[in-house]
mmCIF file of N, CA and C in Angstrom:
data_model
loop_
_atom_site.group_PDB
_atom_site.id
_atom_site.type_symbol
_atom_site.label_atom_id
_atom_site.label_comp_id
_atom_site.label_asym_id
_atom_site.label_seq_id
_atom_site.Cartn_x
_atom_site.Cartn_y
_atom_site.Cartn_z
ATOM 1 N N UNK A 1 0.844 -1.180 0.000
ATOM 2 C CA UNK A 1 0.000 0.000 0.000
ATOM 3 C C UNK A 1 0.885 1.236 0.000
ATOM 4 N N UNK A 2 0.354 2.315 -0.519
ATOM 5 C CA UNK A 2 1.097 3.576 -0.513
ATOM 6 C C UNK A 2 0.190 4.684 -0.001
ATOM 7 N N UNK A 3 0.822 5.731 0.492
ATOM 8 C CA UNK A 3 0.091 6.916 0.936
ATOM 9 C C UNK A 3 0.882 8.129 0.496
ATOM 10 N N UNK A 4 0.372 8.806 -0.533
ATOM 11 C CA UNK A 4 0.997 10.042 -1.002
ATOM 12 C C UNK A 4 0.663 11.165 -0.029
ATOM 13 N N UNK A 5 1.469 12.207 -0.034
ATOM 14 C CA UNK A 5 1.231 13.313 0.897
ATOM 15 C C UNK A 5 -0.143 13.940 0.689
ATOM 16 N N UNK A 6 -0.717 13.796 -0.506
ATOM 17 C CA UNK A 6 -2.043 14.359 -0.787
ATOM 18 C C UNK A 6 -3.186 13.391 -0.467
ATOM 19 N N UNK A 7 -2.874 12.120 -0.143
ATOM 20 C CA UNK A 7 -3.906 11.118 0.156
ATOM 21 C C UNK A 7 -4.326 11.187 1.621
ATOM 22 N N UNK A 8 -5.598 10.870 1.882
ATOM 23 C CA UNK A 8 -6.061 10.776 3.266
ATOM 24 C C UNK A 8 -6.026 9.336 3.757
ATOM 25 N N UNK A 9 -6.087 8.362 2.831
ATOM 26 C CA UNK A 9 -6.064 6.941 3.173
ATOM 27 C C UNK A 9 -4.968 6.224 2.399
ATOM 28 N N UNK A 10 -4.586 5.047 2.895
ATOM 29 C CA UNK A 10 -3.640 4.193 2.195
ATOM 30 C C UNK A 10 -4.325 3.593 0.972
ATOM 31 N N UNK A 11 -3.586 3.430 -0.126
ATOM 32 C CA UNK A 11 -4.124 2.901 -1.382
ATOM 33 C C UNK A 11 -3.331 1.649 -1.750
ATOM 34 N N UNK A 12 -4.037 0.571 -2.080
ATOM 35 C CA UNK A 12 -3.398 -0.700 -2.429
ATOM 36 C C UNK A 12 -3.204 -0.807 -3.937
ATOM 37 N N UNK A 13 -2.015 -1.243 -4.336
ATOM 38 C CA UNK A 13 -1.692 -1.491 -5.738
ATOM 39 C C UNK A 13 -1.197 -2.923 -5.858
ATOM 40 N N UNK A 14 -1.605 -3.599 -6.915
ATOM 41 C CA UNK A 14 -1.186 -4.979 -7.164
ATOM 42 C C UNK A 14 0.017 -4.998 -8.097
ATOM 43 N N UNK A 15 0.620 -6.161 -8.210
ATOM 44 C CA UNK A 15 1.763 -6.338 -9.096
ATOM 45 C C UNK A 15 1.408 -5.889 -10.507
ATOM 46 N N UNK A 16 2.292 -5.105 -11.125
ATOM 47 C CA UNK A 16 2.086 -4.633 -12.482
ATOM 48 C C UNK A 16 1.344 -3.316 -12.581
ATOM 49 N N UNK A 17 0.745 -2.863 -11.492
ATOM 50 C CA UNK A 17 0.058 -1.573 -11.499
ATOM 51 C C UNK A 17 1.059 -0.459 -11.231
ATOM 52 N N UNK A 18 0.652 0.784 -11.451
ATOM 53 C CA UNK A 18 1.555 1.901 -11.208
ATOM 54 C C UNK A 18 0.801 3.041 -10.549
ATOM 55 N N UNK A 19 1.556 3.960 -9.974
ATOM 56 C CA UNK A 19 0.964 5.163 -9.402
ATOM 57 C C UNK A 19 1.880 6.330 -9.684
ATOM 58 N N UNK A 20 1.331 7.517 -9.639
ATOM 59 C CA UNK A 20 2.099 8.739 -9.884
ATOM 60 C C UNK A 20 2.164 9.565 -8.609
ATOM 61 N N UNK A 21 3.269 10.277 -8.466
ATOM 62 C CA UNK A 21 3.465 11.172 -7.324
ATOM 63 C C UNK A 21 3.798 12.543 -7.887
ATOM 64 N N UNK A 22 3.094 13.558 -7.419
ATOM 65 C CA UNK A 22 3.337 14.914 -7.903
ATOM 66 C C UNK A 22 4.748 15.368 -7.543
ATOM 67 N N UNK A 23 5.299 16.271 -8.353
ATOM 68 C CA UNK A 23 6.615 16.828 -8.070
ATOM 69 C C UNK A 23 6.624 17.578 -6.747
ATOM 70 N N UNK A 24 7.770 17.628 -6.114
ATOM 71 C CA UNK A 24 7.950 18.314 -4.826
ATOM 72 C C UNK A 24 6.995 17.794 -3.766
ATOM 73 N N UNK A 25 6.740 16.474 -3.779
ATOM 74 C CA UNK A 25 5.902 15.855 -2.755
ATOM 75 C C UNK A 25 6.568 14.558 -2.308
ATOM 76 N N UNK A 26 5.875 13.783 -1.501
ATOM 77 C CA UNK A 26 6.469 12.548 -0.983
ATOM 78 C C UNK A 26 5.402 11.467 -0.890
ATOM 79 N N UNK A 27 5.841 10.235 -0.577
ATOM 80 C CA UNK A 27 4.901 9.143 -0.352
ATOM 81 C C UNK A 27 5.524 8.147 0.608
ATOM 82 N N UNK A 28 4.669 7.398 1.315
ATOM 83 C CA UNK A 28 5.082 6.334 2.214
ATOM 84 C C UNK A 28 4.673 5.008 1.602
ATOM 85 N N UNK A 29 5.449 3.965 1.891
ATOM 86 C CA UNK A 29 5.171 2.623 1.384
ATOM 87 C C UNK A 29 5.058 1.680 2.569
ATOM 88 N N UNK A 30 4.039 0.815 2.558
ATOM 89 C CA UNK A 30 3.845 -0.182 3.604
ATOM 90 C C UNK A 30 3.669 -1.529 2.915
ATOM 91 N N UNK A 31 4.620 -2.462 3.105
ATOM 92 C CA UNK A 31 4.571 -3.765 2.436
ATOM 93 C C UNK A 31 4.688 -4.888 3.454
ATOM 94 N N UNK A 32 4.111 -6.047 3.116
ATOM 95 C CA UNK A 32 4.171 -7.209 3.996
ATOM 96 C C UNK A 32 5.349 -8.116 3.673
ATOM 97 N N UNK A 33 5.831 -8.075 2.423
ATOM 98 C CA UNK A 33 6.975 -8.883 2.013
ATOM 99 C C UNK A 33 7.981 -7.978 1.314
ATOM 100 N N UNK A 34 9.217 -8.439 1.203
ATOM 101 C CA UNK A 34 10.242 -7.656 0.517
ATOM 102 C C UNK A 34 9.761 -7.309 -0.889
ATOM 103 N N UNK A 35 9.886 -6.050 -1.241
ATOM 104 C CA UNK A 35 9.298 -5.546 -2.480
ATOM 105 C C UNK A 35 10.268 -4.614 -3.189
ATOM 106 N N UNK A 36 10.250 -4.638 -4.509
ATOM 107 C CA UNK A 36 11.052 -3.709 -5.306
ATOM 108 C C UNK A 36 10.109 -2.827 -6.108
ATOM 109 N N UNK A 37 10.524 -1.591 -6.321
ATOM 110 C CA UNK A 37 9.737 -0.716 -7.185
ATOM 111 C C UNK A 37 10.673 0.124 -8.026
ATOM 112 N N UNK A 38 10.157 0.612 -9.132
ATOM 113 C CA UNK A 38 10.935 1.383 -10.092
ATOM 114 C C UNK A 38 10.441 2.819 -10.099
ATOM 115 N N UNK A 39 11.349 3.765 -9.939
ATOM 116 C CA UNK A 39 11.009 5.193 -10.026
ATOM 117 C C UNK A 39 11.431 5.718 -11.390
ATOM 118 N N UNK A 40 10.528 6.411 -12.044
ATOM 119 C CA UNK A 40 10.845 7.093 -13.299
ATOM 120 C C UNK A 40 10.490 8.554 -13.129
ATOM 121 N N UNK A 41 11.410 9.422 -13.483
ATOM 122 C CA UNK A 41 11.168 10.861 -13.414
ATOM 123 C C UNK A 41 10.842 11.342 -14.816
ATOM 124 N N UNK A 42 9.612 11.775 -15.009
ATOM 125 C CA UNK A 42 9.159 12.191 -16.340
ATOM 126 C C UNK A 42 8.970 13.688 -16.407
#
């Protein structure tokens, strides 16, 4: 699950899904198992 600074609740994403984070902001990640993610700056 992730929680962007603009979110009020945690949001769940499944394998293969993606999410966007606005510039000059942050996000938290909460995982149950070891997880990798890819950041792309567009």
